[in-house]
Short mmCIF file of C-alpha atoms and ligand atoms in Angstrom, two decimals:
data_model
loop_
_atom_site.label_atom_id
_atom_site.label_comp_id
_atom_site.label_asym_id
_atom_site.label_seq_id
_atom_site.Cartn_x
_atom_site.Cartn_y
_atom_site.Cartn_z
CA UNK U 241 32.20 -9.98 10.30
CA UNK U 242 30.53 -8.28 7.46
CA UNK U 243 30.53 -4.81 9.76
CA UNK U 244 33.65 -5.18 11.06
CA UNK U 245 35.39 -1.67 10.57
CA UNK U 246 32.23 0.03 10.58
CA UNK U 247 30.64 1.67 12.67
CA UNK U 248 26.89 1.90 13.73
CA UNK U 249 25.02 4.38 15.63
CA UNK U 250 21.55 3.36 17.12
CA UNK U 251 19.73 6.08 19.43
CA UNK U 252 17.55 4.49 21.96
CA UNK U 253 19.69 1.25 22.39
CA UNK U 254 19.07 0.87 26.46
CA UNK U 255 15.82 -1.60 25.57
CA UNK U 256 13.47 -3.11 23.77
CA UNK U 257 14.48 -2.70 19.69
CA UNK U 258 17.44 -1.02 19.79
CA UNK U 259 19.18 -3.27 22.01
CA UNK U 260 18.43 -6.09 19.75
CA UNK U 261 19.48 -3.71 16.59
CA UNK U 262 22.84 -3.06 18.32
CA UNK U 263 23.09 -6.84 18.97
CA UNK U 264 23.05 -7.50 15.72
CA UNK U 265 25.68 -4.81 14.05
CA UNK U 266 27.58 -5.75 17.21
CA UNK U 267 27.51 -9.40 15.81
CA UNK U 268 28.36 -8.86 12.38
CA UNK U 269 31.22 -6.79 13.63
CA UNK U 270 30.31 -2.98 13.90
CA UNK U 271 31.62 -0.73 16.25
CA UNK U 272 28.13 0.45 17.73
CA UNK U 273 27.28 3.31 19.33
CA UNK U 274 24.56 2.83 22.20
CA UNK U 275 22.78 5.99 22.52
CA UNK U 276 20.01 6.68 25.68
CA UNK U 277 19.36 9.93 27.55
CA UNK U 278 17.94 8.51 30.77
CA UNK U 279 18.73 4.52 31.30
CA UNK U 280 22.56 5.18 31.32
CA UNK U 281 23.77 1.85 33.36
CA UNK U 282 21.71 -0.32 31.00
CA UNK U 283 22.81 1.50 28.24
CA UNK U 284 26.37 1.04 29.22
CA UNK U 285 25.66 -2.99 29.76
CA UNK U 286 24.57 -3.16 26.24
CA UNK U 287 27.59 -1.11 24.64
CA UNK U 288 29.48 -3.69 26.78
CA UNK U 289 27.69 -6.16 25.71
CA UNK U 290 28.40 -5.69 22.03
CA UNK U 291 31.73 -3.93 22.41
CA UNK U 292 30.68 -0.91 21.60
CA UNK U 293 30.81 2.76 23.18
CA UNK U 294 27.87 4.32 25.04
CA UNK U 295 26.71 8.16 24.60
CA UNK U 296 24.40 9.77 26.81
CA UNK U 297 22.33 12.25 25.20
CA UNK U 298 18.50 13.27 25.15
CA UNK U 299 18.37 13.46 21.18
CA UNK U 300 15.76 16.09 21.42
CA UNK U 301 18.50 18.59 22.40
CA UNK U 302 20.58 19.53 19.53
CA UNK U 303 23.62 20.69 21.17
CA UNK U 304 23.43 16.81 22.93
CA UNK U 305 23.37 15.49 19.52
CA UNK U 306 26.11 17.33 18.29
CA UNK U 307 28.41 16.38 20.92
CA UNK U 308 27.78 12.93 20.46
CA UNK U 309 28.74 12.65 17.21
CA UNK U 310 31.48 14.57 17.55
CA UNK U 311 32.58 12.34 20.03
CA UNK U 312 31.71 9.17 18.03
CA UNK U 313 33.81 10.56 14.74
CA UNK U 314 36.78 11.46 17.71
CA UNK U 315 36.70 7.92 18.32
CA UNK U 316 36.20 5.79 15.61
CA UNK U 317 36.93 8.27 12.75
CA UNK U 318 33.53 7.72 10.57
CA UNK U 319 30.12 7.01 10.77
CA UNK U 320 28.51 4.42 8.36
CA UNK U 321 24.86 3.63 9.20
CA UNK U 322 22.54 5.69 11.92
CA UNK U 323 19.25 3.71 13.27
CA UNK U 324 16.93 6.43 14.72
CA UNK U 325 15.22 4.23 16.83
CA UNK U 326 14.65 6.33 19.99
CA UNK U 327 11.33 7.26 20.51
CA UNK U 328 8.56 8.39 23.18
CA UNK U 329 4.56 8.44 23.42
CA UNK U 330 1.62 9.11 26.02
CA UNK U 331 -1.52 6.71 25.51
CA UNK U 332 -4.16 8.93 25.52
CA UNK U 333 -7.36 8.01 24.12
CA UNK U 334 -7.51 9.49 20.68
CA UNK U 335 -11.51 11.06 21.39
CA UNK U 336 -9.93 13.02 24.51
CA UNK U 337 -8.86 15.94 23.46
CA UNK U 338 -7.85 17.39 26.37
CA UNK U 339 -5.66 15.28 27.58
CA UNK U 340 -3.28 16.38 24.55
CA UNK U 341 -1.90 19.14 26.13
CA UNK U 342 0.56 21.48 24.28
CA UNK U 343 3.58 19.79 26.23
CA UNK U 344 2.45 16.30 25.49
CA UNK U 345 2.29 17.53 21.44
CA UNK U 346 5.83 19.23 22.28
CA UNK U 347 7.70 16.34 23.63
CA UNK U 348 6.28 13.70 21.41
CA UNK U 349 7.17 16.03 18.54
CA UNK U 350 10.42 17.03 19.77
CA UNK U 351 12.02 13.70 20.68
CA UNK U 352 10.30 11.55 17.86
CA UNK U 353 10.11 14.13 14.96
CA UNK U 354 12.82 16.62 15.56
CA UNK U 355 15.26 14.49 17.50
CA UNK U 356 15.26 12.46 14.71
CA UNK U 357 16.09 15.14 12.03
CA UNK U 358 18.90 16.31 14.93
CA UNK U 359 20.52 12.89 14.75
CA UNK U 360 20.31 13.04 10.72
CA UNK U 361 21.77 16.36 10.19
CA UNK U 362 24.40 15.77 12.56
CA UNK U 363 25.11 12.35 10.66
CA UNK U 364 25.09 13.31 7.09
CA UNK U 365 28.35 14.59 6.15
CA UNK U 366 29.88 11.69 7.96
CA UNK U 367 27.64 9.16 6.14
CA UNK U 368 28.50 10.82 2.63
CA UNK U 369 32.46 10.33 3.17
CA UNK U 370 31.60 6.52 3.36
CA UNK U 371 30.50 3.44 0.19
CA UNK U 372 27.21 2.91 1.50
CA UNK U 373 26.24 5.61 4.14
CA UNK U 374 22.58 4.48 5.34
CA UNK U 375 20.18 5.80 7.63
CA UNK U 376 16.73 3.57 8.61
CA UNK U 377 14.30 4.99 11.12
CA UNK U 378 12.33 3.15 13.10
CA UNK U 379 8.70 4.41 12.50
CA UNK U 380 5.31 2.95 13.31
CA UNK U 381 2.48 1.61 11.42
CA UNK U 382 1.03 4.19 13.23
CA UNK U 383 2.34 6.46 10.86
CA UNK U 384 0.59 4.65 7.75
CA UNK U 385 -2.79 4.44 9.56
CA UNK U 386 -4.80 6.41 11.59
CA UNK U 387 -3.79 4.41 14.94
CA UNK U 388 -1.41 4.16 17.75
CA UNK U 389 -0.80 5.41 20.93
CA UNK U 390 -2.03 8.72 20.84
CA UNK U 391 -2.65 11.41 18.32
CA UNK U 392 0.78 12.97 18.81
CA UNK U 393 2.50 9.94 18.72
CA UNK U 394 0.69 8.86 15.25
CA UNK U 395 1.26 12.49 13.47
CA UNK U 396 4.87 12.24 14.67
CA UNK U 397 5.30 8.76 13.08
CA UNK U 398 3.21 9.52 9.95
CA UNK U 399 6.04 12.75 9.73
CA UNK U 400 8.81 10.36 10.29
CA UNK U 401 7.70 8.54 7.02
CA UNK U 402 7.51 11.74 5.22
CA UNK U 403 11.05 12.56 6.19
CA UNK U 404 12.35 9.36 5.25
CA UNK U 405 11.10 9.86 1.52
CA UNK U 406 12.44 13.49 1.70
CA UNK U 407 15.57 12.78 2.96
CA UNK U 408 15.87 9.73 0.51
CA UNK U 409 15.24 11.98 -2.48
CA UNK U 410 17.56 15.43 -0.94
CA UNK U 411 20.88 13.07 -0.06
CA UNK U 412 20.59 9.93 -2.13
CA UNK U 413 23.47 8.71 -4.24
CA UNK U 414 25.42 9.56 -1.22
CA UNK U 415 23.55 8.25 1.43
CA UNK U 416 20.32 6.15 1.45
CA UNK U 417 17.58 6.49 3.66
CA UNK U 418 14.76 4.14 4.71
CA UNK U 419 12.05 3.63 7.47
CA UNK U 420 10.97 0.48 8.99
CA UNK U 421 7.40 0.83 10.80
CA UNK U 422 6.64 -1.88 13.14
CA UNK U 423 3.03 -2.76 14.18
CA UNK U 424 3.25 -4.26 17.89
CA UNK U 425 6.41 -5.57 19.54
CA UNK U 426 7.46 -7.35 22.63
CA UNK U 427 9.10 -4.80 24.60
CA UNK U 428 8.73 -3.09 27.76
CA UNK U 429 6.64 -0.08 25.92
CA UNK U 430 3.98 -2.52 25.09
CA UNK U 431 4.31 -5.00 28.27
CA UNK U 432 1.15 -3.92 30.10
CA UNK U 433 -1.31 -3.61 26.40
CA UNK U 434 -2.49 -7.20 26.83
CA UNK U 435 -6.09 -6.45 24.83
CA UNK U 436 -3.45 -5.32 21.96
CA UNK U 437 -1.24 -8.53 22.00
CA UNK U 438 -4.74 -10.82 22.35
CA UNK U 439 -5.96 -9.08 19.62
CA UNK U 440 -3.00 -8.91 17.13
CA UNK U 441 -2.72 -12.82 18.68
CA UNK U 442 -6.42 -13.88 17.25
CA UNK U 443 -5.76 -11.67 13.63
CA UNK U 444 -3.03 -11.03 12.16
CA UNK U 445 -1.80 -13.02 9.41
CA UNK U 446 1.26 -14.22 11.41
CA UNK U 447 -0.94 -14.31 14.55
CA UNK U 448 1.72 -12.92 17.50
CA UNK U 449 3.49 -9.32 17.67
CA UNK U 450 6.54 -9.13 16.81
CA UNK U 451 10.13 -9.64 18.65
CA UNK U 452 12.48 -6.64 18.74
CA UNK U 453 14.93 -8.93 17.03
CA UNK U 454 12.36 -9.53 14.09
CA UNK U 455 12.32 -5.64 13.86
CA UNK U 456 16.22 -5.74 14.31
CA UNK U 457 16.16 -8.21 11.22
CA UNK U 458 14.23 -6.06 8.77
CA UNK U 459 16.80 -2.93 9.59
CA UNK U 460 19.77 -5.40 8.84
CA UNK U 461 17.93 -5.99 5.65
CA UNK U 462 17.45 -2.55 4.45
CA UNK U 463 20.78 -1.41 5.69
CA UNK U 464 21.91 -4.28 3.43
CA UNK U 465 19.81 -3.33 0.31
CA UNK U 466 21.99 -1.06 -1.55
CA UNK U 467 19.57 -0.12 -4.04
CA UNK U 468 16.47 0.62 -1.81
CA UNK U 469 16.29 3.96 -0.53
CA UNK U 470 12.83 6.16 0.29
CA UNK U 471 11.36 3.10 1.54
CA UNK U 472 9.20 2.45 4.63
CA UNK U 473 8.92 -1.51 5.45
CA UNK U 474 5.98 -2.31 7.37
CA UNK U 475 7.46 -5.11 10.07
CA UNK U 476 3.90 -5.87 11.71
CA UNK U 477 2.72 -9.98 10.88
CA UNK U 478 0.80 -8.80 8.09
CA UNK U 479 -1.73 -7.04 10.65
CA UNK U 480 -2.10 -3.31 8.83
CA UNK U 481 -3.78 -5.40 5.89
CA UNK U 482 -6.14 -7.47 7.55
CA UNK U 483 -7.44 -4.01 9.28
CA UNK U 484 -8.04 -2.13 6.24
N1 NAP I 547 7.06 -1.51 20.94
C1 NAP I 547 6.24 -1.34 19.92
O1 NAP I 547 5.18 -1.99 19.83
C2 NAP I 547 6.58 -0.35 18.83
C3 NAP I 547 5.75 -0.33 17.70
C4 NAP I 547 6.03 0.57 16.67
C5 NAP I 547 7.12 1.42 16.79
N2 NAP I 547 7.90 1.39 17.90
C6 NAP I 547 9.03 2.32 17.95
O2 NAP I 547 10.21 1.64 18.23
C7 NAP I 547 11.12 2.50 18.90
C8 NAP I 547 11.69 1.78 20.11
O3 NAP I 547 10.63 1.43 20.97
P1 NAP I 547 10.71 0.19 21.99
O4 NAP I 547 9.38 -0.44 21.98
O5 NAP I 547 11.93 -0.62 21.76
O6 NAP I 547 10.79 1.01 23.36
P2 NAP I 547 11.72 0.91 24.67
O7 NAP I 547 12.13 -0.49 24.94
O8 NAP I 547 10.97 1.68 25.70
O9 NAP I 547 13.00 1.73 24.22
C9 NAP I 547 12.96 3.10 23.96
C10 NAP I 547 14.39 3.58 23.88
O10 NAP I 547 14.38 4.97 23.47
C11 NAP I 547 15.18 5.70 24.40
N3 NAP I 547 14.77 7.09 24.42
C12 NAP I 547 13.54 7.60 24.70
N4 NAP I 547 13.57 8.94 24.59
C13 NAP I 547 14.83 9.28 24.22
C14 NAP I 547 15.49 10.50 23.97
N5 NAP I 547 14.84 11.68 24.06
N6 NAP I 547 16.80 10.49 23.61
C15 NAP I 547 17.47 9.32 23.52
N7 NAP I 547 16.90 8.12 23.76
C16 NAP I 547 15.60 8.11 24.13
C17 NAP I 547 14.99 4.96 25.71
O11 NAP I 547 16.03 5.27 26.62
P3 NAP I 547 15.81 6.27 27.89
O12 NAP I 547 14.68 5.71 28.67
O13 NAP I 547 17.11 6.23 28.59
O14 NAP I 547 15.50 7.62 27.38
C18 NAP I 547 15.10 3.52 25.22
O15 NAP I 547 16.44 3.18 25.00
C19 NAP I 547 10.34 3.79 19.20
O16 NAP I 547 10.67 4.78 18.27
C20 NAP I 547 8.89 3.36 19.04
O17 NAP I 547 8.08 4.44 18.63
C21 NAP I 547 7.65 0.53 18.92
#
């Protein structure tokens, strides 16, 4: 019950690597916060789940944000560690150009980049009135290299990173702040890109993608680390070295 009396916020816990995230703070004894905007019932199974609370909001909106943790400090009176694991993307074929229209650059950019900042302003005088006030966001390897989804979806993630040094350097003793970016992971984002999971099978180092539990374990680590802040942990099998 290392958690216990904490209490954990993780944005995009419905699915996928959030869910397991919350799992595991759930496990260890946190009060966690299950955040979605859309997927509310299976958001609500997982707060269940973990005995938790669940909090509707699209963290792209800032006045959604703002309620939330509001309502999150109303109930459990602090706010110890934020994951900023919700996240969105188009595949789009980085040569076509087109296809990038200005909403696609606005939405990826709004809910990955900016929601993100949202959630951490929101957060930060909460996490500095705690020992240990941690925030890790859950990038991409498509934010080290030029990869990924689409080009949105890379520049967002490749911003992400930036933040999390930033943000590491602007708040730190208080509160630390660290990144991990995960090459590809079982979850239903990646469920259709078999080429991808053949292809990460056949050469990377650890030779499969990786769980949303493996992903879960590396944010566990990090929020554990109390001297590493500023970092970004690639969680990817070893597969961003083997490509150059
Ligand atoms: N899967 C991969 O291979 C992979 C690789 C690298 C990085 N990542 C990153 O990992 C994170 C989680 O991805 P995943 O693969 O676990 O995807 P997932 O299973 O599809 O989960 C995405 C979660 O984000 C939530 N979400 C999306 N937009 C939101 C918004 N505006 N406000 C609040 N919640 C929102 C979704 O809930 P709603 O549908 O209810 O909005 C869902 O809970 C993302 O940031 C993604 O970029 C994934």
């Amino acid at each position: 019950m290392e958690f216990a009396g904490r209490t954990v916020l993780v944005t995009g816990a419905s699915s996928g690597i959030g869910a397991a995230v919350a799992r595991r703070f759930g496990a260890l004894g946190a009060h966690v916060a299950v955040n979605s905007a859309q997927s509310i019932e299976a958001g609500r199974a997982v707060a269940d789940e973990v005995g938790g609370s669940y909090w509707q909001a699209d963290i792209a909106d800032e006045e959604q944000v703002l309620a939330m943790v509001a309502g999150i400090i109303d109930l459990t009176g602090r706010l110890d560690v934020v994951v900023n694991n919700a996240g969105t993307t188009q595949v789009i074929p980085h040569a076509d150009l087109d296809a990038v229209t200005d909403d696609v650059w606005r939405r990826i950019l709004d809910v990955n980049l900016m929601g993100t900042w949202y959630v951490s302003r929101a957060a930060v005088p909460h996490l500095s009135e705690v020992e240990d006030g941690s925030i890790v966001n859950v990038t991409s390897i498509a934010g080290l290299n030029a990869i990924g989804s689409s080009i949105p979806y890379a520049v967002s993630k490749a911003g992400l990173n930036h933040l999390t040094v930033l943000l590491a350097r602007a708040l730190g003793p208080n509160v630390r702040v660290n990144a991990v970016a995960p090459g590809l992971v079982e979850t239903p984002w990646t469920e259709a890109w078999d080429a991808m999971h053949d292809h990460v099978a056949k050469t990377a180092p650890m030779r499969r993608a990786s769980t949303p539990d493996d992903v879960a374990e590396a944010v566990l680590g990090l929020t554990r680390s109390k001297m590493v802040t500023g970092e970004v942990l690639a969680v990817d099998g070893g597969h961003m070295q083997v490509r150059g």
